[in-house]
CSV table of C-alpha atoms and ligand atoms in Angstrom, one decimal:
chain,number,residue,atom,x,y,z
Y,16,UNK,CA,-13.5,-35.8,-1.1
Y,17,UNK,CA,-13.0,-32.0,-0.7
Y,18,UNK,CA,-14.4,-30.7,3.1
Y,19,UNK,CA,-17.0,-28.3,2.7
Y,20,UNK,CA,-17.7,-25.9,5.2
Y,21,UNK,CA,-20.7,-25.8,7.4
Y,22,UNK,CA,-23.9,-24.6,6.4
Y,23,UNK,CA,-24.8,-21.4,7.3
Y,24,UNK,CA,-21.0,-20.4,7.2
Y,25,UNK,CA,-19.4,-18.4,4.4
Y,26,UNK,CA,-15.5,-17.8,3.5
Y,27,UNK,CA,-15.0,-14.2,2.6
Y,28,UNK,CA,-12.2,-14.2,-0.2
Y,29,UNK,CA,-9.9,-12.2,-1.0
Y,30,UNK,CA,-12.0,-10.6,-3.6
Y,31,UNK,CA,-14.4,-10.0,-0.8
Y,32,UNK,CA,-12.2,-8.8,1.9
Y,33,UNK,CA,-11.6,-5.7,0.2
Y,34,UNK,CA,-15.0,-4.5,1.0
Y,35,UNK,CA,-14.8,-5.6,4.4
Y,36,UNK,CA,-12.0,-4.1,5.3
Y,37,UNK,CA,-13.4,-0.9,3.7
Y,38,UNK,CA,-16.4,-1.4,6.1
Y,39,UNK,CA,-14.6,-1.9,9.4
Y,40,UNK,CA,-12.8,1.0,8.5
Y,41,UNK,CA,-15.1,3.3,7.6
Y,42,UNK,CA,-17.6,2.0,10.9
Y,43,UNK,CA,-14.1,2.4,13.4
Y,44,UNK,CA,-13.1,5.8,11.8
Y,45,UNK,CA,-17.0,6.9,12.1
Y,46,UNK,CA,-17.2,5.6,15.9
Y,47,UNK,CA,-13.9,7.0,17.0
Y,48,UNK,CA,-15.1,10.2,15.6
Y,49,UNK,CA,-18.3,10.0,18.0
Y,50,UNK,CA,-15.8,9.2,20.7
Y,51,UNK,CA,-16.3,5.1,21.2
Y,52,UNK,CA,-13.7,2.5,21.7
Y,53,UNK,CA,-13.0,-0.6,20.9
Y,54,UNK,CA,-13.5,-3.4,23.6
Y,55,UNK,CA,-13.0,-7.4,22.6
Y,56,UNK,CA,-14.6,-10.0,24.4
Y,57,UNK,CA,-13.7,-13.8,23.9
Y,58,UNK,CA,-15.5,-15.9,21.5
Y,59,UNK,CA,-17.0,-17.9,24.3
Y,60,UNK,CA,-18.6,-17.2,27.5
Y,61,UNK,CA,-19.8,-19.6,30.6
Y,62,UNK,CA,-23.5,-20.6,29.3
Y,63,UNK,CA,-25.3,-19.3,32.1
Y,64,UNK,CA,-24.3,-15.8,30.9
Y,65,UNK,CA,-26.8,-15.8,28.3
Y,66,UNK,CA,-29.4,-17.7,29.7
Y,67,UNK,CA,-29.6,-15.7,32.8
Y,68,UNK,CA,-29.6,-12.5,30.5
Y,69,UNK,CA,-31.5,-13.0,27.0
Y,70,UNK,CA,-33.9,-15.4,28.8
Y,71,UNK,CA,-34.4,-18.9,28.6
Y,72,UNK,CA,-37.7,-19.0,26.7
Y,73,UNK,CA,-36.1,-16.6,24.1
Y,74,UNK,CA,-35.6,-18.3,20.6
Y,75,UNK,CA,-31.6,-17.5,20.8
Y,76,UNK,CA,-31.4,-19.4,24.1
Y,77,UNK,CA,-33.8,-22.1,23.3
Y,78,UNK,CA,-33.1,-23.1,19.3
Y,79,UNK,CA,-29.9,-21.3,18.4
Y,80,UNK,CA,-26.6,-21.7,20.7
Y,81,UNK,CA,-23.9,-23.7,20.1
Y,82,UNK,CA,-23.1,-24.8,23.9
Y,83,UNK,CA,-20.8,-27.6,24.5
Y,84,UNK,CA,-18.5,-29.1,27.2
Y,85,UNK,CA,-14.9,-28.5,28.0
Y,86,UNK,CA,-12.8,-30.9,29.4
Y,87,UNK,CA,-13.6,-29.5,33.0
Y,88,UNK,CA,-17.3,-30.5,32.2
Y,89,UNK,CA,-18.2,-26.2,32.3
Y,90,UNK,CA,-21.4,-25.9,30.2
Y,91,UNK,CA,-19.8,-22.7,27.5
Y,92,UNK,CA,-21.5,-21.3,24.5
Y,93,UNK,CA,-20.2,-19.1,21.6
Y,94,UNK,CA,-21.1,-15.8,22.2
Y,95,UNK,CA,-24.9,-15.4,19.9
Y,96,UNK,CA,-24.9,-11.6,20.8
Y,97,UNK,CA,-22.9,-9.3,22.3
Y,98,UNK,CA,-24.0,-7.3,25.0
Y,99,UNK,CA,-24.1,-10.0,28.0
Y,100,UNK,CA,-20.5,-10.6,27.3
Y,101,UNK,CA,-19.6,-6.6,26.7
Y,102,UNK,CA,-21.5,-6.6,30.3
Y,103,UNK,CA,-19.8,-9.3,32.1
Y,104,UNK,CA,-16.5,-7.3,31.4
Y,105,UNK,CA,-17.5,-4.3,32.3
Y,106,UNK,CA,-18.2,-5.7,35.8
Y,107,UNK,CA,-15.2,-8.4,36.0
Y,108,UNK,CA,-13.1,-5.0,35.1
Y,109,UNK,CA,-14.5,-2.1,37.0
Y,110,UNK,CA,-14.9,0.1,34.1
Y,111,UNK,CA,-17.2,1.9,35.9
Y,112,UNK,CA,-14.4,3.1,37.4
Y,113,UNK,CA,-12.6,4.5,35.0
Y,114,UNK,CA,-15.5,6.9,33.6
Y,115,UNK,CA,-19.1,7.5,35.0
Y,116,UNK,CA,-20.2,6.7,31.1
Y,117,UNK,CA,-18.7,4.2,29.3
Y,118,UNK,CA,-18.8,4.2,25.9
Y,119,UNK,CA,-17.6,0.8,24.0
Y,120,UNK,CA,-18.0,-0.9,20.3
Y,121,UNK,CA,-17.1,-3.7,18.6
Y,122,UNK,CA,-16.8,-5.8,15.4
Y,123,UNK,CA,-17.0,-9.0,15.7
Y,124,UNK,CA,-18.3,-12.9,15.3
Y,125,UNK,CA,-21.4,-14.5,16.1
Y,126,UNK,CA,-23.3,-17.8,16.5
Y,127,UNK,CA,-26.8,-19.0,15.8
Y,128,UNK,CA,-27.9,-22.0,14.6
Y,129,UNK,CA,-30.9,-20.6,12.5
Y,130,UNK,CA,-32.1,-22.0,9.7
Y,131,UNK,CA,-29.8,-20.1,6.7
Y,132,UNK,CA,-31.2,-18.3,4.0
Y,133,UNK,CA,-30.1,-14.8,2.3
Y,134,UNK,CA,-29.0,-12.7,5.2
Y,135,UNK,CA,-29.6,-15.6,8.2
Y,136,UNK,CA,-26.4,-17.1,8.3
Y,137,UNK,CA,-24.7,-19.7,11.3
Y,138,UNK,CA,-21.8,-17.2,11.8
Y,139,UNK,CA,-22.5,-14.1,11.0
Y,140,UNK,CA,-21.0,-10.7,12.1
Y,141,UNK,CA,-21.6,-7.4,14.2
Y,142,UNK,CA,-21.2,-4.0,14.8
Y,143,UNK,CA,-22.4,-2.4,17.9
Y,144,UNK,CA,-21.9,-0.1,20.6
Y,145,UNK,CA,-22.8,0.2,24.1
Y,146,UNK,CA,-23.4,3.5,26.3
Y,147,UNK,CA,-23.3,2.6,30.1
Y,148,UNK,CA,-24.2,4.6,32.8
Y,149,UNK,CA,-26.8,6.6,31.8
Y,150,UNK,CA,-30.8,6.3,31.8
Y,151,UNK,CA,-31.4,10.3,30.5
Y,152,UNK,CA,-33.5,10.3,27.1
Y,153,UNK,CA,-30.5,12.1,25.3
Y,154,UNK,CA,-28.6,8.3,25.1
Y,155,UNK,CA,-31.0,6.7,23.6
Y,156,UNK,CA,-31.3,9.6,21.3
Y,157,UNK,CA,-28.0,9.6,20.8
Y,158,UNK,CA,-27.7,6.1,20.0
Y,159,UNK,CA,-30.6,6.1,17.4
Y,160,UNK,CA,-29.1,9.0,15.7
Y,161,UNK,CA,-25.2,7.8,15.3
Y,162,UNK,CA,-26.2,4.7,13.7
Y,163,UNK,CA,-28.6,6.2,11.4
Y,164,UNK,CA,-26.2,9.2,10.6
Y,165,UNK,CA,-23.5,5.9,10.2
Y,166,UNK,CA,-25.4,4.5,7.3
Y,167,UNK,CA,-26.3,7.4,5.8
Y,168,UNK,CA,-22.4,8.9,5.8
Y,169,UNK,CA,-22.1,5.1,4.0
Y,170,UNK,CA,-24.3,5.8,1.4
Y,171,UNK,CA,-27.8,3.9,2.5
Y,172,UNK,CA,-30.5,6.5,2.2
Y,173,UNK,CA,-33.4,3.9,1.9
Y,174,UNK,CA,-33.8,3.8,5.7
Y,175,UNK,CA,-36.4,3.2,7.8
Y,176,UNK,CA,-36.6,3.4,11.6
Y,177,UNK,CA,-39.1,1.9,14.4
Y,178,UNK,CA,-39.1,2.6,17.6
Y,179,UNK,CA,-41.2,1.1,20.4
Y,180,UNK,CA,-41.0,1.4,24.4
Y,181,UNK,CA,-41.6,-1.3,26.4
Y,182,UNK,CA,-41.7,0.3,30.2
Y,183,UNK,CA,-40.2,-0.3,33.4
Y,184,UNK,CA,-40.0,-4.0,34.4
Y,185,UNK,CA,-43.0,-3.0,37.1
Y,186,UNK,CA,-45.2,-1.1,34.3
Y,187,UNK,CA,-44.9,-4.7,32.4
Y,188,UNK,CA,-45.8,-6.6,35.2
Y,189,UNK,CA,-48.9,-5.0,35.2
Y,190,UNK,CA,-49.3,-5.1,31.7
Y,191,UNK,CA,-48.2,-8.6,30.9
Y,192,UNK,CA,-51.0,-9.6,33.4
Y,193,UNK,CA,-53.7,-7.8,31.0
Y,194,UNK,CA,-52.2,-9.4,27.7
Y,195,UNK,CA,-52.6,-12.9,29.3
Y,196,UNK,CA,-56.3,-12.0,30.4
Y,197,UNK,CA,-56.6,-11.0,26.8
Y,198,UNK,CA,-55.3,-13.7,24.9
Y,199,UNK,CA,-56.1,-16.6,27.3
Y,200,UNK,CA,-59.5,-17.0,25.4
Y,201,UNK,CA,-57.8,-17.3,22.3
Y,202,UNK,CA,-55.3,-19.9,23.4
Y,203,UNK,CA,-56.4,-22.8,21.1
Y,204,UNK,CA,-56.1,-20.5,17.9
Y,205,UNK,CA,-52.1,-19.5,19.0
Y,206,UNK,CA,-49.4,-22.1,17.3
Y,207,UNK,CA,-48.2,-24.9,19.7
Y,208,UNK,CA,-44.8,-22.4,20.6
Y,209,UNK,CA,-47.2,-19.1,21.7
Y,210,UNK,CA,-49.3,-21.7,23.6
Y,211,UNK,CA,-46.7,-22.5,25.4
Y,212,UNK,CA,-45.6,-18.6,25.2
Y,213,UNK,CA,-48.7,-17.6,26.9
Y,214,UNK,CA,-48.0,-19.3,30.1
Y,215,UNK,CA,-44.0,-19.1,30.9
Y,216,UNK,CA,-43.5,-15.9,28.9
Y,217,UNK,CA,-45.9,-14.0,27.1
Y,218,UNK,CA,-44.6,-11.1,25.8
Y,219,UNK,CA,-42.9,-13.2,23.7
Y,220,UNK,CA,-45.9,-14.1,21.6
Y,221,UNK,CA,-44.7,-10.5,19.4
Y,222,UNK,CA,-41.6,-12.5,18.4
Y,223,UNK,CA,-43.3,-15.3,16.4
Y,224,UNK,CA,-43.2,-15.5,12.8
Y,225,UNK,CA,-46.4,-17.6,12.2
Y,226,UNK,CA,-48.9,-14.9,10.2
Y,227,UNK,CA,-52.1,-16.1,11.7
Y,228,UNK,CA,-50.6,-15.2,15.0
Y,229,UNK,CA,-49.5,-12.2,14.6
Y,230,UNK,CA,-52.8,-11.4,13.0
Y,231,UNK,CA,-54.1,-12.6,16.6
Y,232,UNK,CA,-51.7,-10.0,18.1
Y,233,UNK,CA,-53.3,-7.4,16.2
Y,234,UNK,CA,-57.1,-7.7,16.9
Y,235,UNK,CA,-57.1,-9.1,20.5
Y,236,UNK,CA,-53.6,-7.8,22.2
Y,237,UNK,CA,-53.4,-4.5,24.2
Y,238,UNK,CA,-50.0,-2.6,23.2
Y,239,UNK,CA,-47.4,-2.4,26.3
Y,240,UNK,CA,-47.1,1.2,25.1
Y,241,UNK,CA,-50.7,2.4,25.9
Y,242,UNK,CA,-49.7,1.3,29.5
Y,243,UNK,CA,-46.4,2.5,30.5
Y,244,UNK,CA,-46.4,4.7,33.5
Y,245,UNK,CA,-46.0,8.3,33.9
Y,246,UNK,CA,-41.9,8.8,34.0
Y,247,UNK,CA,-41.6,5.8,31.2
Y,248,UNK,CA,-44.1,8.1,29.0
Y,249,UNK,CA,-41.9,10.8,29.5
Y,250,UNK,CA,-38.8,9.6,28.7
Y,251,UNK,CA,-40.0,8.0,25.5
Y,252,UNK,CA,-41.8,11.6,24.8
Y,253,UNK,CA,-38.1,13.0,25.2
Y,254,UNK,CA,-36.5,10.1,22.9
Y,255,UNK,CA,-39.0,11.3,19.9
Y,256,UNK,CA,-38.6,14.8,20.2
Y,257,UNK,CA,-34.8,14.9,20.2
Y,258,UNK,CA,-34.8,12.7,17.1
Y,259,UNK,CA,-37.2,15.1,15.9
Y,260,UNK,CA,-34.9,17.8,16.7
Y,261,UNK,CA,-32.2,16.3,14.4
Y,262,UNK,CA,-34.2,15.3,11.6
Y,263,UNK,CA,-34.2,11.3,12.6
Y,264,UNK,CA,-37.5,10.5,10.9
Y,265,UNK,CA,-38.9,7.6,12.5
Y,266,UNK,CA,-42.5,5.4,12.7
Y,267,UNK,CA,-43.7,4.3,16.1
Y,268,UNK,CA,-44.2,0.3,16.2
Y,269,UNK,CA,-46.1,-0.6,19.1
Y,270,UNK,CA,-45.4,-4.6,18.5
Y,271,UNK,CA,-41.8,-4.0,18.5
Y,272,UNK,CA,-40.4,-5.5,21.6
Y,273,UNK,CA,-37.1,-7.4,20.5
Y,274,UNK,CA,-36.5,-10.9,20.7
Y,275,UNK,CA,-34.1,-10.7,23.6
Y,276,UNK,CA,-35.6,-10.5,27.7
Y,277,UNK,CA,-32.9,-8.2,28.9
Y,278,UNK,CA,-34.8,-4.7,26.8
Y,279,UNK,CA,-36.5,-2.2,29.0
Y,280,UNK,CA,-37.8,1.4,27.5
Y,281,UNK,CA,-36.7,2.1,24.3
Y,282,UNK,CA,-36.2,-0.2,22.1
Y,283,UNK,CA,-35.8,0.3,17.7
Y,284,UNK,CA,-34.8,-1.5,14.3
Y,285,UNK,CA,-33.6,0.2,11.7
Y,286,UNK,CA,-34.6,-1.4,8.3
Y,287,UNK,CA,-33.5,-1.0,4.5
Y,288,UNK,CA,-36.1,-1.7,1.4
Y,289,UNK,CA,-33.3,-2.9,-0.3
Y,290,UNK,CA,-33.1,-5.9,1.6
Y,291,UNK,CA,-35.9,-9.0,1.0
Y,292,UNK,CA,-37.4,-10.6,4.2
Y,293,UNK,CA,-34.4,-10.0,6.2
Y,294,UNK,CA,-35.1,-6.7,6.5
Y,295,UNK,CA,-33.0,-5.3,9.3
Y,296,UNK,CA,-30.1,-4.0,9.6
Y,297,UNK,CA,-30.0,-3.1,13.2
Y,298,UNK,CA,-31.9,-3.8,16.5
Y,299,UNK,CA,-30.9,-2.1,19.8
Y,300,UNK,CA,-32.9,-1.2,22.9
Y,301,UNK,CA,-32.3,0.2,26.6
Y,302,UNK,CA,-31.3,-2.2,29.2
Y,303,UNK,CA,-32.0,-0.9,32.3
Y,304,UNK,CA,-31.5,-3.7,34.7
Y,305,UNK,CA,-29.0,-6.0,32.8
Y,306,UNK,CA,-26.0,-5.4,34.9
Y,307,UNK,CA,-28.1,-5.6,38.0
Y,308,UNK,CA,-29.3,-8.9,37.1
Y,309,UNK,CA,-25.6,-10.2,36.2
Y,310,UNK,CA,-24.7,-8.8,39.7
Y,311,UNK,CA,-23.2,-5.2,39.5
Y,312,UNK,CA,-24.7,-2.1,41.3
Y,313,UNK,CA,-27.8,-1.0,39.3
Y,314,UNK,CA,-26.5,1.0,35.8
Y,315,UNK,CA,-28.5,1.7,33.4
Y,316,UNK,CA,-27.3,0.8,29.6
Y,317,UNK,CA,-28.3,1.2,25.7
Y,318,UNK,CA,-26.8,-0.1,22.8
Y,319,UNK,CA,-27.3,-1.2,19.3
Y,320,UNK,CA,-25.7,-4.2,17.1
Y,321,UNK,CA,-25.7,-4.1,13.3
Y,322,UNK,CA,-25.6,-7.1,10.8
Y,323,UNK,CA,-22.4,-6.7,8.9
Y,324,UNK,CA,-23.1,-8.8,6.4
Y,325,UNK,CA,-26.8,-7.2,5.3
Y,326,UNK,CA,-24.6,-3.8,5.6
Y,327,UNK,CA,-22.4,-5.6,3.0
Y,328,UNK,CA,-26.2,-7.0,0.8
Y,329,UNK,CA,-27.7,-3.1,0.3
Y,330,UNK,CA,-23.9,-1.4,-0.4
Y,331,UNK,CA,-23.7,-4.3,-3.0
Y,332,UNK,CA,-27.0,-3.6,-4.5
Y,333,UNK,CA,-25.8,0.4,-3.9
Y,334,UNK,CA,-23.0,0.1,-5.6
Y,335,UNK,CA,-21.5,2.0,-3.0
Y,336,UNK,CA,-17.9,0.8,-2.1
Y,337,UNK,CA,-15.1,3.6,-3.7
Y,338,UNK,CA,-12.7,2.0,-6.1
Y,339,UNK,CA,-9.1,1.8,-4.8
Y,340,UNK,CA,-7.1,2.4,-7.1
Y,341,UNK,CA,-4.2,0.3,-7.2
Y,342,UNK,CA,-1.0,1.4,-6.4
Y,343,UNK,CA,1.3,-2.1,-7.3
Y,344,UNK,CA,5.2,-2.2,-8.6
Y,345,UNK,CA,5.2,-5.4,-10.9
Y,346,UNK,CA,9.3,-6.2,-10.7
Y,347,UNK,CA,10.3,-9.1,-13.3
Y,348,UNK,CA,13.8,-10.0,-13.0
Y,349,UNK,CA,14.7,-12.4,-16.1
Y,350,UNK,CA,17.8,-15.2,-15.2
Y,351,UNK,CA,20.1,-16.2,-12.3
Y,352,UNK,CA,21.6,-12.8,-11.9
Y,353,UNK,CA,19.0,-10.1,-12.4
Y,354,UNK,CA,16.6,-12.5,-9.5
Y,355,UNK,CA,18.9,-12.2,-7.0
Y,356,UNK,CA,20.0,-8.3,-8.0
Y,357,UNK,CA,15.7,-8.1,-8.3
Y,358,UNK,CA,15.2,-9.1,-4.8
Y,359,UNK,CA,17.3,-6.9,-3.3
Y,360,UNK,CA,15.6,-4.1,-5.5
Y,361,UNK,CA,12.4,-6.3,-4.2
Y,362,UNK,CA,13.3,-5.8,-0.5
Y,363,UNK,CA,14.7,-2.3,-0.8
Y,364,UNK,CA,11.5,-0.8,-2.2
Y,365,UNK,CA,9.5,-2.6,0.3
Y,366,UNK,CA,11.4,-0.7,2.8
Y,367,UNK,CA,10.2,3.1,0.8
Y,368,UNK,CA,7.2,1.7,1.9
Y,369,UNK,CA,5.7,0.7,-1.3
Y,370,UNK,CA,3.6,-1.3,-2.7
Y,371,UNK,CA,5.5,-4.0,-5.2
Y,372,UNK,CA,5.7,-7.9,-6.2
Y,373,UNK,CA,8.3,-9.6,-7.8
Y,374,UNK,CA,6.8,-13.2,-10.0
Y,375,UNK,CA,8.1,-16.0,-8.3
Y,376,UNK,CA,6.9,-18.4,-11.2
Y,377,UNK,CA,10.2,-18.0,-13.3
Y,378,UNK,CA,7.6,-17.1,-16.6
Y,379,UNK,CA,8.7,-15.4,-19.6
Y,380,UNK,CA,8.5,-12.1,-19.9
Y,381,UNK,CA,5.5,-12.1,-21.8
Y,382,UNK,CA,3.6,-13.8,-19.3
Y,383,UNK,CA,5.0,-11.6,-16.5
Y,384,UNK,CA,3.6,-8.7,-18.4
Y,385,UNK,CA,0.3,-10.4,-18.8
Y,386,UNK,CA,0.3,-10.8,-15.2
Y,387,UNK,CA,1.2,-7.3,-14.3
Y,388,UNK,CA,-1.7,-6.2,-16.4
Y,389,UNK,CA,-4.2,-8.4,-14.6
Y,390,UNK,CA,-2.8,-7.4,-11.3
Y,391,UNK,CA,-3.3,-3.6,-12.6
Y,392,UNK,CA,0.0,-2.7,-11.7
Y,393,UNK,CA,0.9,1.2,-12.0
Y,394,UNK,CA,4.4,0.5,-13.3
Y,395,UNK,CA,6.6,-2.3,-13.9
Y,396,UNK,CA,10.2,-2.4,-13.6
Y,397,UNK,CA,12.1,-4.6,-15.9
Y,398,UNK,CA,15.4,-6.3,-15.0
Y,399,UNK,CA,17.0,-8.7,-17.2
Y,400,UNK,CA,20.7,-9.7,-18.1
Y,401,UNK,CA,21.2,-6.8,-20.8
Y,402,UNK,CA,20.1,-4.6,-18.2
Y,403,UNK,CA,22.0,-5.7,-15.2
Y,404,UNK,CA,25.3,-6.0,-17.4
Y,405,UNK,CA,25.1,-2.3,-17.9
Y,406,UNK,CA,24.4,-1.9,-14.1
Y,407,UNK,CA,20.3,-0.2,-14.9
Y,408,UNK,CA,16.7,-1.4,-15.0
Y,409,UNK,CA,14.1,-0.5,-17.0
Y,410,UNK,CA,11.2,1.4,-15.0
Y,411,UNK,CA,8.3,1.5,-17.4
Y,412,UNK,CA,5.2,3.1,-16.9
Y,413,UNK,CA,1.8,1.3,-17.9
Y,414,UNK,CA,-0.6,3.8,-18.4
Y,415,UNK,CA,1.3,5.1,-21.8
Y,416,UNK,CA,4.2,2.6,-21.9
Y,417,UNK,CA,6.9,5.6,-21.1
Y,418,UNK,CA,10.1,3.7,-20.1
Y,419,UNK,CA,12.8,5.2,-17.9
Y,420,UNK,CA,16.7,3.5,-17.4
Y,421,UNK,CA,18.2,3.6,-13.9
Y,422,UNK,CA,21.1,3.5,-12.7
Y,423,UNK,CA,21.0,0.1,-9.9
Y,424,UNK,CA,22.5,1.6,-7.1
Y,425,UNK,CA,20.2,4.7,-6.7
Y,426,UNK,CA,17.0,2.8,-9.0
Y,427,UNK,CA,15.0,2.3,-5.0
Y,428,UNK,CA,15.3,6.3,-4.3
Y,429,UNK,CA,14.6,7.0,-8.0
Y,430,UNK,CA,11.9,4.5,-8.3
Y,431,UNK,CA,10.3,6.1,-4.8
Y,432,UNK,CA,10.6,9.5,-6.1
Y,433,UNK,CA,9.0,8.9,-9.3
Y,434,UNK,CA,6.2,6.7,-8.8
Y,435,UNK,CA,4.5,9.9,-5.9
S,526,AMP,P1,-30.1,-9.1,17.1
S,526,AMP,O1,-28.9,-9.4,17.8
S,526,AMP,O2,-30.9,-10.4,16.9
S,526,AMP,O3,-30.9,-8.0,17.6
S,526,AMP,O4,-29.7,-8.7,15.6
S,526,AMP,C1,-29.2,-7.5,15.3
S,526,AMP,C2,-28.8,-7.5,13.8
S,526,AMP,O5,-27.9,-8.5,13.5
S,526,AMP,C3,-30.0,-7.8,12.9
S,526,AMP,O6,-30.7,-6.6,12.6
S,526,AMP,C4,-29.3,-8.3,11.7
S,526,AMP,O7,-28.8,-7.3,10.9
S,526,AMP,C5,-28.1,-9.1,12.3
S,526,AMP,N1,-28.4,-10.5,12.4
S,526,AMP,C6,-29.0,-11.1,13.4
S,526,AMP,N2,-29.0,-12.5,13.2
S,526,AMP,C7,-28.4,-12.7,12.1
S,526,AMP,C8,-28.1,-13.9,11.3
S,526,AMP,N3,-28.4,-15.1,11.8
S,526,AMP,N4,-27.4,-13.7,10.2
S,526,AMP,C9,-27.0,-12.5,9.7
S,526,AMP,N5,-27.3,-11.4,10.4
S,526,AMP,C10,-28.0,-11.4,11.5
């Protein structure tokens, strides 16, 4: 029997990898230039980290961790998202000392035990950024535009953004009072979940997937942004009209509140038609009072995370990744003599700095050719007894087939110089 990897997980091979690789580096380039860094947490946190900040009657805290024991009996959890644990070291390290605004990605792995389909996967992966330390409209803006701008520079223009605010935690007390009033009536007509919703948390009816729920939502439930109070109007006036200003076209959805509790003003998707039910390809949101509620001095925060791997689904569909041309050295060294002369030649080029294999199959020179031409090698050098008697190799060029002899002792330099 051959193990099989767990559902919901996916091996990204090297065929794959490629495009990955392009993607971190096109999203840490991008970031860099809008003046983030990198920050890397650990793949697990202590439990109580998330529950304390995405909320226990979330679905991510109630269906999806993976929490288990260590051998000191601490309840621990792979990280499901990433801004608790971005959080927790921003307070364990004082970087609020270091800058009055922080501003922080990463790339990175998640866990949820979700039911898989197409773009819902067990582990699945993340961009994001975080901007700490400041609750002025202009951040959010900010934050909205550089991911949008981030796709678009990738190639995605089939973009759609939402944006919501859900208040001040006081303007939703007061609200979340009136939506209870409202759908308490209706109680018996909610799925089993909402019911329950309704009494421990019920803004978190908006999150469920059931249709005849949400069509609930829509005729009976009053909209958290009709009653936001005076300075939370304001500052979500101040969010649209700098999008505006930079040409961020966007749709106001007043059910939009994000699964997670931590959110507080602003909060957006970004989602792509080219993708099927799993339609977004980023959620983000202000977090006003996170860090207080993890125990730091009140700071205000925003951030957004990204699903790599729908990124990966609509620049598939795009066609979108640039073709890299290769730049290989195919070396085939034919009998005793010429391998051990070849990998000297082997290691010497290496150390030009360029790219070059040597077939460490012993095949025939036939099927080293073959080989080279399936690898797409640029140029293959050819070293065999004939060759190494007269003290050359063969540097042949595959494009046209133009050969060129070498002398051995200068053939790395020459070979360096002429494959520019
Ligand atoms: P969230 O952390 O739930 O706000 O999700 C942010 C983004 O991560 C989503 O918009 C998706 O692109 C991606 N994402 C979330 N959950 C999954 C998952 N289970 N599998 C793949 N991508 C996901």
């Amino acid at each position: 029997m051959i193990y099989q990897r767990v559902k919901g997980t996916h091996d990204i091979l090297p065929a794959e990898s490629a495009k990955w690789q392009y993607l971190e580096k096109f999203i840490r380039d991008y970031l860099h230039r809008n003046n983030y860094q990198e920050i890397r947490t650990p793949a697990f946190e202590v439990t109580e980290l998330f529950t304390r900040s995405i909320g226990t009657d979330t679905d991510v805290v109630a269906k999806e961790m993976y929490t288990f024991f260590d051998k000191g009996q601490t309840s621990l959890t792979l990280k499901p998202e990433l801004t608790a644990p971005v959080m927790r070291a921003f307070l364990q390290n004082n970087m609020e000392q270091v800058a009055p605004l922080t501003k922080v990605y990463y790339i990175d792995a998640l866990f949820r035990q979700e039911r898989p389909q197409k773009g819902r996967l067990r582990q699945f992966h993340q961009f994001g950024y975080e901007i700490i330390g400041s609750a002025y409209p202009e951040t959010d803006a900010e934050v909205i535009q550089t991911i949008y701008e981030l796709y678009r520079e990738l190639g995605i223009s089939d973009l759609q953004v939402r944006i919501n605010s859900i208040g001040s935690r006081s303007a939703r007390q007061r609200y979340l009072e009136l939506l209870k009033q409202a759908l308490q009536p209706h109680a018996a007509a909610f799925c089993s979940t909402c019911r329950e919703r309704l009494t421990r948390n019920v803004l978190r009816l908006f999150d469920c997937k059931v249709a005849s729920c949400q069509a609930l939502l829509d005729a009976r439930a009053p909209f958290l942004i009709d009653h936001l109070d005076q300075q939370d109007r304001e500052h979500f006036a101040e969010v649209c009209r700098l999008l505006e200003t930079v040409q961020v076209p966007y749709l106001l959805d007043k059910k939009l509140v994000r699964g997670l509790d931590y959110y507080s003003r602003t909060t957006f998707e970004i989602t792509s038609g080219l993708l099927g039910s799993q339609d977004a390809l980023c959620g983000g949101g202000r977090y006003d009072y996170l860090i207080a509620d993890l125990g730091g001095k009140p700071t205000p925060g925003i951030g957004v995370a990204s699903g790599m791997e729908r990124v990966l689904l609509v620049l598939e569909q795009l066609k979108a990744f640039p073709e890299s041309p290769s730049n290989l050295l195919y070396l085939i060294a034919l009998g005793e003599m010429p391998r051990q002369a070849g990998f000297q030649l082997l290691t010497a080029l290496r150390k030009q700095g360029l790219c070059v294999e040597m077939d460490f199959l012993r095949r025939s020179l036939k099927a080293q050719l073959r080989d080279a031409s399936r690898a797409q090698a640029r140029w293959v050098i050819i070293m065999g007894e004939d060759e190494l008697a007269r003290g050359q190799v063969i540097l042949k060029r595959m494009s046209d087939g133009q050969q060129t002899p070498l002398n051995l002792p200068q053939a790395a330099d020459e070979i360096a110089r002429l494959v520019q």
